[in-house]
């Protein structure tokens, strides 16, 4: 069981964290600590920035929290597995959910791709980044996943490194043991891209393009059709358990 302090509030700050440093709080952070959590000067929180590990910090401020003084490190910085979650965007709340779950599952990068049947053509990447930070704060995660701007599927495929394993979750694939399929695809290095398409599925020309990619694993996620946000959790759980850092493997 990881030795995390789940009772202490955690706060992401975009500042260097070293002992005795003073870090200013923005208005939203001040409001959250003072008005939502009802914390005053002297109360302690955990601060992290995605680079310097996690630190115990004390709140400063007379009328309201306006800064933190960094006390001591509680956990050193870790590194996420080289795992990119590639997905056709969903609308609003379901996209929020998908992003949060991908972060909880240990994705290091999020890449929206636009396909013929993508439901949402506009993607609010700033909202996605806010969800990434919130999920990291709530779940004891130290690293902040990157969020890329959406690109057409064809462009993503043309630009990705050929050495990376592309796990193409395809509802039209033959149902086989996904754990065995992943174990058979285990190779050292290169990183992993996990691709979940839109709920309308991939167009035939998109599927054909995908199947021509080097180092690809076409994977069925069982005998039932899942919603895209459910498929995200299922696929990332499988990948992390077999190829990722859940079982000590390397992605």
mmCIF file of C-alpha atoms in Angstrom:
data_model
loop_
_atom_site.group_PDB
_atom_site.id
_atom_site.type_symbol
_atom_site.label_atom_id
_atom_site.label_comp_id
_atom_site.label_asym_id
_atom_site.label_seq_id
_atom_site.Cartn_x
_atom_site.Cartn_y
_atom_site.Cartn_z
ATOM 1 C CA UNK A 1 0.000 0.000 0.000
ATOM 2 C CA UNK A 2 1.529 3.386 -0.961
ATOM 3 C CA UNK A 3 2.474 5.519 2.046
ATOM 4 C CA UNK A 4 0.433 8.598 1.156
ATOM 5 C CA UNK A 5 -1.236 10.988 3.570
ATOM 6 C CA UNK A 6 -4.775 10.980 2.179
ATOM 7 C CA UNK A 7 -6.144 13.213 4.924
ATOM 8 C CA UNK A 8 -4.028 16.278 4.184
ATOM 9 C CA UNK A 9 -5.214 18.639 1.424
ATOM 10 C CA UNK A 10 -2.937 18.575 -1.639
ATOM 11 C CA UNK A 11 -2.275 21.610 -3.795
ATOM 12 C CA UNK A 12 -0.554 21.891 -7.165
ATOM 13 C CA UNK A 13 1.645 24.995 -7.408
ATOM 14 C CA UNK A 14 3.639 26.185 -10.404
ATOM 15 C CA UNK A 15 6.721 27.226 -8.456
ATOM 16 C CA UNK A 16 10.013 25.672 -7.387
ATOM 17 C CA UNK A 17 9.732 23.724 -4.131
ATOM 18 C CA UNK A 18 12.682 23.761 -1.748
ATOM 19 C CA UNK A 19 12.873 23.982 2.023
ATOM 20 C CA UNK A 20 11.983 27.433 3.444
ATOM 21 C CA UNK A 21 10.764 28.737 0.063
ATOM 22 C CA UNK A 22 7.686 30.966 0.052
ATOM 23 C CA UNK A 23 5.105 30.329 -2.646
ATOM 24 C CA UNK A 24 2.308 32.821 -3.387
ATOM 25 C CA UNK A 25 -1.234 31.527 -3.848
ATOM 26 C CA UNK A 26 -3.526 32.669 -6.635
ATOM 27 C CA UNK A 27 -7.094 33.797 -5.926
ATOM 28 C CA UNK A 28 -8.676 30.415 -6.622
ATOM 29 C CA UNK A 29 -6.220 28.609 -4.366
ATOM 30 C CA UNK A 30 -6.725 31.154 -1.606
ATOM 31 C CA UNK A 31 -10.494 30.785 -1.884
ATOM 32 C CA UNK A 32 -10.244 26.996 -1.864
ATOM 33 C CA UNK A 33 -8.080 26.859 1.250
ATOM 34 C CA UNK A 34 -9.776 29.668 3.161
ATOM 35 C CA UNK A 35 -13.445 29.468 2.191
ATOM 36 C CA UNK A 36 -13.937 25.863 1.072
ATOM 37 C CA UNK A 37 -11.615 24.021 3.471
ATOM 38 C CA UNK A 38 -11.798 26.729 6.185
ATOM 39 C CA UNK A 39 -8.060 26.648 6.781
ATOM 40 C CA UNK A 40 -6.208 29.553 8.356
ATOM 41 C CA UNK A 41 -2.579 30.610 8.806
ATOM 42 C CA UNK A 42 -0.485 27.844 10.308
ATOM 43 C CA UNK A 43 -2.540 24.992 8.904
ATOM 44 C CA UNK A 44 -0.528 22.490 6.885
ATOM 45 C CA UNK A 45 -1.100 21.178 3.371
ATOM 46 C CA UNK A 46 0.882 19.107 0.881
ATOM 47 C CA UNK A 47 2.260 20.939 -2.144
ATOM 48 C CA UNK A 48 3.651 19.544 -5.404
ATOM 49 C CA UNK A 49 4.607 20.943 -8.803
ATOM 50 C CA UNK A 50 5.190 17.859 -10.937
ATOM 51 C CA UNK A 51 8.983 18.325 -10.752
ATOM 52 C CA UNK A 52 10.265 18.523 -7.172
ATOM 53 C CA UNK A 53 8.261 15.853 -5.369
ATOM 54 C CA UNK A 54 5.735 16.485 -2.609
ATOM 55 C CA UNK A 55 6.346 18.867 0.302
ATOM 56 C CA UNK A 56 4.717 19.677 3.597
ATOM 57 C CA UNK A 57 3.814 23.365 3.649
ATOM 58 C CA UNK A 58 2.234 25.798 6.089
ATOM 59 C CA UNK A 59 -0.336 28.413 5.096
ATOM 60 C CA UNK A 60 0.575 32.086 5.541
ATOM 61 C CA UNK A 61 -1.694 35.113 5.524
ATOM 62 C CA UNK A 62 -3.463 37.397 7.970
ATOM 63 C CA UNK A 63 -7.049 37.803 6.718
ATOM 64 C CA UNK A 64 -6.970 34.979 4.184
ATOM 65 C CA UNK A 65 -4.456 32.409 2.919
ATOM 66 C CA UNK A 66 -2.115 34.182 0.516
ATOM 67 C CA UNK A 67 0.984 31.996 0.500
ATOM 68 C CA UNK A 68 2.728 28.837 1.586
ATOM 69 C CA UNK A 69 6.030 28.356 3.374
ATOM 70 C CA UNK A 70 7.665 25.094 2.332
ATOM 71 C CA UNK A 71 8.717 22.940 5.280
ATOM 72 C CA UNK A 72 10.053 19.515 4.319
ATOM 73 C CA UNK A 73 9.778 16.957 1.546
ATOM 74 C CA UNK A 74 7.373 14.105 2.146
ATOM 75 C CA UNK A 75 7.916 12.170 -1.113
ATOM 76 C CA UNK A 76 10.553 12.392 -3.866
ATOM 77 C CA UNK A 77 9.497 13.012 -7.444
ATOM 78 C CA UNK A 78 8.503 9.928 -9.407
ATOM 79 C CA UNK A 79 7.996 9.347 -13.112
ATOM 80 C CA UNK A 80 4.928 8.128 -14.934
ATOM 81 C CA UNK A 81 5.171 5.215 -17.383
ATOM 82 C CA UNK A 82 5.664 6.218 -21.028
ATOM 83 C CA UNK A 83 1.971 5.820 -21.743
ATOM 84 C CA UNK A 84 -0.068 8.134 -23.962
ATOM 85 C CA UNK A 85 -3.846 7.948 -23.990
ATOM 86 C CA UNK A 86 -5.112 8.775 -27.497
ATOM 87 C CA UNK A 87 -8.840 9.312 -27.834
ATOM 88 C CA UNK A 88 -11.667 10.783 -29.843
ATOM 89 C CA UNK A 89 -13.083 13.568 -27.634
ATOM 90 C CA UNK A 90 -16.470 13.286 -25.962
ATOM 91 C CA UNK A 91 -18.790 16.051 -24.856
ATOM 92 C CA UNK A 92 -18.553 17.970 -21.576
ATOM 93 C CA UNK A 93 -19.047 15.871 -18.441
ATOM 94 C CA UNK A 94 -18.107 12.573 -20.049
ATOM 95 C CA UNK A 95 -14.857 14.072 -21.347
ATOM 96 C CA UNK A 96 -14.131 15.391 -17.845
ATOM 97 C CA UNK A 97 -14.689 11.902 -16.464
ATOM 98 C CA UNK A 98 -12.506 10.272 -19.112
ATOM 99 C CA UNK A 99 -9.624 12.667 -18.490
ATOM 100 C CA UNK A 100 -9.801 12.188 -14.725
ATOM 101 C CA UNK A 101 -9.812 8.392 -15.026
ATOM 102 C CA UNK A 102 -6.922 8.385 -17.499
ATOM 103 C CA UNK A 103 -4.873 10.365 -14.977
ATOM 104 C CA UNK A 104 -5.820 8.029 -12.138
ATOM 105 C CA UNK A 105 -4.743 5.107 -14.357
ATOM 106 C CA UNK A 106 -1.281 6.633 -14.812
ATOM 107 C CA UNK A 107 -1.337 8.116 -18.308
ATOM 108 C CA UNK A 108 1.616 10.464 -18.854
ATOM 109 C CA UNK A 109 0.120 12.260 -21.854
ATOM 110 C CA UNK A 110 -3.323 12.877 -23.340
ATOM 111 C CA UNK A 111 -3.733 13.256 -27.100
ATOM 112 C CA UNK A 112 -7.191 14.053 -28.535
ATOM 113 C CA UNK A 113 -7.624 12.934 -32.159
ATOM 114 C CA UNK A 114 -10.405 13.885 -34.550
ATOM 115 C CA UNK A 115 -12.014 11.074 -36.540
ATOM 116 C CA UNK A 116 -14.906 10.910 -38.959
ATOM 117 C CA UNK A 117 -17.387 10.025 -36.223
ATOM 118 C CA UNK A 118 -15.945 12.124 -33.371
ATOM 119 C CA UNK A 119 -18.799 13.544 -31.297
ATOM 120 C CA UNK A 120 -17.143 16.806 -30.258
ATOM 121 C CA UNK A 121 -15.253 18.902 -32.802
ATOM 122 C CA UNK A 122 -14.289 21.571 -30.252
ATOM 123 C CA UNK A 123 -12.025 20.561 -27.403
ATOM 124 C CA UNK A 124 -11.356 22.793 -24.404
ATOM 125 C CA UNK A 125 -7.777 21.816 -23.621
ATOM 126 C CA UNK A 126 -7.560 24.299 -20.737
ATOM 127 C CA UNK A 127 -10.489 22.529 -19.074
ATOM 128 C CA UNK A 128 -8.727 19.219 -19.709
ATOM 129 C CA UNK A 129 -5.561 20.524 -18.042
ATOM 130 C CA UNK A 130 -7.596 21.684 -15.044
ATOM 131 C CA UNK A 131 -9.065 18.186 -14.758
ATOM 132 C CA UNK A 132 -5.571 16.699 -14.956
ATOM 133 C CA UNK A 133 -4.416 18.866 -12.037
ATOM 134 C CA UNK A 134 -7.548 18.177 -9.983
ATOM 135 C CA UNK A 135 -7.206 14.416 -10.450
ATOM 136 C CA UNK A 136 -3.528 14.556 -9.475
ATOM 137 C CA UNK A 137 -4.338 16.610 -6.366
ATOM 138 C CA UNK A 138 -7.081 14.230 -5.244
ATOM 139 C CA UNK A 139 -5.283 10.956 -5.925
ATOM 140 C CA UNK A 140 -1.801 11.550 -4.560
ATOM 141 C CA UNK A 141 -0.201 11.700 -8.007
ATOM 142 C CA UNK A 142 3.072 13.639 -8.215
ATOM 143 C CA UNK A 143 3.545 14.007 -11.972
ATOM 144 C CA UNK A 144 1.325 16.153 -14.187
ATOM 145 C CA UNK A 145 0.360 14.582 -17.498
ATOM 146 C CA UNK A 146 0.742 16.683 -20.622
ATOM 147 C CA UNK A 147 -2.321 17.633 -22.674
ATOM 148 C CA UNK A 148 -1.796 18.026 -26.414
ATOM 149 C CA UNK A 149 -3.936 20.006 -28.807
ATOM 150 C CA UNK A 150 -6.360 17.911 -30.875
ATOM 151 C CA UNK A 151 -5.172 16.774 -34.301
ATOM 152 C CA UNK A 152 -6.756 14.703 -37.072
ATOM 153 C CA UNK A 153 -6.146 10.980 -36.650
ATOM 154 C CA UNK A 154 -4.167 10.840 -39.899
ATOM 155 C CA UNK A 155 -1.775 13.556 -38.687
ATOM 156 C CA UNK A 156 -1.244 11.864 -35.348
ATOM 157 C CA UNK A 157 -0.375 8.591 -37.055
ATOM 158 C CA UNK A 158 2.026 10.275 -39.465
ATOM 159 C CA UNK A 159 3.882 12.035 -36.644
ATOM 160 C CA UNK A 160 4.134 9.330 -33.970
ATOM 161 C CA UNK A 161 7.402 7.513 -33.374
ATOM 162 C CA UNK A 162 7.458 4.167 -35.188
ATOM 163 C CA UNK A 163 9.082 2.410 -32.220
ATOM 164 C CA UNK A 164 6.085 2.973 -29.950
ATOM 165 C CA UNK A 165 3.532 0.206 -29.497
ATOM 166 C CA UNK A 166 0.099 1.301 -30.740
ATOM 167 C CA UNK A 167 -2.680 -0.522 -28.911
ATOM 168 C CA UNK A 168 -5.708 -0.075 -31.151
ATOM 169 C CA UNK A 169 -8.870 -0.880 -29.207
ATOM 170 C CA UNK A 170 -11.240 -1.993 -31.958
ATOM 171 C CA UNK A 171 -14.782 -3.168 -31.323
ATOM 172 C CA UNK A 172 -14.636 -4.985 -34.677
ATOM 173 C CA UNK A 173 -11.628 -7.109 -33.699
ATOM 174 C CA UNK A 174 -11.956 -10.806 -32.926
ATOM 175 C CA UNK A 175 -12.474 -11.346 -29.205
ATOM 176 C CA UNK A 176 -9.421 -13.058 -27.732
ATOM 177 C CA UNK A 177 -7.715 -13.089 -24.345
ATOM 178 C CA UNK A 178 -6.523 -9.452 -24.043
ATOM 179 C CA UNK A 179 -4.024 -10.263 -21.307
ATOM 180 C CA UNK A 180 -2.325 -12.896 -23.449
ATOM 181 C CA UNK A 181 -2.352 -10.580 -26.475
ATOM 182 C CA UNK A 182 -0.625 -7.857 -24.452
ATOM 183 C CA UNK A 183 1.923 -10.294 -23.032
ATOM 184 C CA UNK A 184 2.744 -11.470 -26.557
ATOM 185 C CA UNK A 185 3.391 -7.844 -27.557
ATOM 186 C CA UNK A 186 5.815 -7.125 -24.730
ATOM 187 C CA UNK A 187 8.992 -5.506 -26.011
ATOM 188 C CA UNK A 188 11.538 -3.331 -24.234
ATOM 189 C CA UNK A 189 11.306 0.430 -24.575
ATOM 190 C CA UNK A 190 9.565 2.526 -27.172
ATOM 191 C CA UNK A 191 6.574 3.624 -25.125
ATOM 192 C CA UNK A 192 2.883 2.818 -25.552
ATOM 193 C CA UNK A 193 -0.011 4.648 -27.218
ATOM 194 C CA UNK A 194 -3.504 3.422 -26.275
ATOM 195 C CA UNK A 195 -6.144 4.449 -28.818
ATOM 196 C CA UNK A 196 -9.886 4.575 -28.090
ATOM 197 C CA UNK A 197 -12.126 5.736 -30.906
ATOM 198 C CA UNK A 198 -15.510 7.472 -30.948
ATOM 199 C CA UNK A 199 -18.708 5.690 -29.993
ATOM 200 C CA UNK A 200 -19.664 5.574 -33.656
ATOM 201 C CA UNK A 201 -16.549 3.492 -34.270
ATOM 202 C CA UNK A 202 -13.840 4.031 -36.853
ATOM 203 C CA UNK A 203 -14.582 4.494 -40.527
ATOM 204 C CA UNK A 204 -13.292 1.641 -42.686
ATOM 205 C CA UNK A 205 -10.577 3.804 -44.241
ATOM 206 C CA UNK A 206 -9.440 4.840 -40.747
ATOM 207 C CA UNK A 207 -9.311 1.202 -39.634
ATOM 208 C CA UNK A 208 -7.310 0.281 -42.724
ATOM 209 C CA UNK A 209 -4.865 3.122 -42.058
ATOM 210 C CA UNK A 210 -4.467 2.021 -38.456
ATOM 211 C CA UNK A 211 -3.787 -1.581 -39.391
ATOM 212 C CA UNK A 212 -0.928 -0.476 -41.668
ATOM 213 C CA UNK A 213 0.925 1.123 -38.755
ATOM 214 C CA UNK A 214 4.182 -0.446 -37.558
ATOM 215 C CA UNK A 215 4.154 -2.246 -34.217
ATOM 216 C CA UNK A 216 0.388 -2.301 -33.740
ATOM 217 C CA UNK A 217 -1.770 -4.500 -31.510
ATOM 218 C CA UNK A 218 -5.450 -4.673 -32.452
ATOM 219 C CA UNK A 219 -7.305 -5.428 -29.234
ATOM 220 C CA UNK A 220 -10.926 -6.293 -28.464
ATOM 221 C CA UNK A 221 -12.111 -5.312 -24.991
ATOM 222 C CA UNK A 222 -14.357 -8.311 -24.460
ATOM 223 C CA UNK A 223 -17.651 -9.453 -26.008
ATOM 224 C CA UNK A 224 -19.695 -6.352 -25.157
ATOM 225 C CA UNK A 225 -19.638 -2.899 -26.710
ATOM 226 C CA UNK A 226 -18.575 -0.281 -24.166
ATOM 227 C CA UNK A 227 -19.109 3.437 -24.031
ATOM 228 C CA UNK A 228 -15.908 5.291 -24.816
ATOM 229 C CA UNK A 229 -15.322 6.467 -21.241
ATOM 230 C CA UNK A 230 -15.790 2.914 -19.931
ATOM 231 C CA UNK A 231 -13.471 1.559 -22.628
ATOM 232 C CA UNK A 232 -10.814 4.043 -21.492
ATOM 233 C CA UNK A 233 -10.797 2.618 -17.974
ATOM 234 C CA UNK A 234 -10.848 -0.990 -19.197
ATOM 235 C CA UNK A 235 -8.052 -0.528 -21.724
ATOM 236 C CA UNK A 236 -5.756 1.466 -19.456
ATOM 237 C CA UNK A 237 -6.260 -1.007 -16.598
ATOM 238 C CA UNK A 238 -5.286 -3.907 -18.863
ATOM 239 C CA UNK A 239 -2.240 -2.130 -20.235
ATOM 240 C CA UNK A 240 -1.007 -0.991 -16.834
ATOM 241 C CA UNK A 241 -1.469 -4.456 -15.331
ATOM 242 C CA UNK A 242 0.400 -6.276 -18.113
ATOM 243 C CA UNK A 243 2.851 -3.748 -19.604
ATOM 244 C CA UNK A 244 2.809 -0.786 -17.242
ATOM 245 C CA UNK A 245 3.807 -0.017 -13.667
ATOM 246 C CA UNK A 246 1.071 -1.886 -11.792
ATOM 247 C CA UNK A 247 3.027 -5.108 -11.839
ATOM 248 C CA UNK A 248 6.501 -3.645 -12.061
ATOM 249 C CA UNK A 249 6.681 -3.895 -15.848
ATOM 250 C CA UNK A 250 8.060 -1.193 -18.100
ATOM 251 C CA UNK A 251 5.894 0.719 -20.551
#
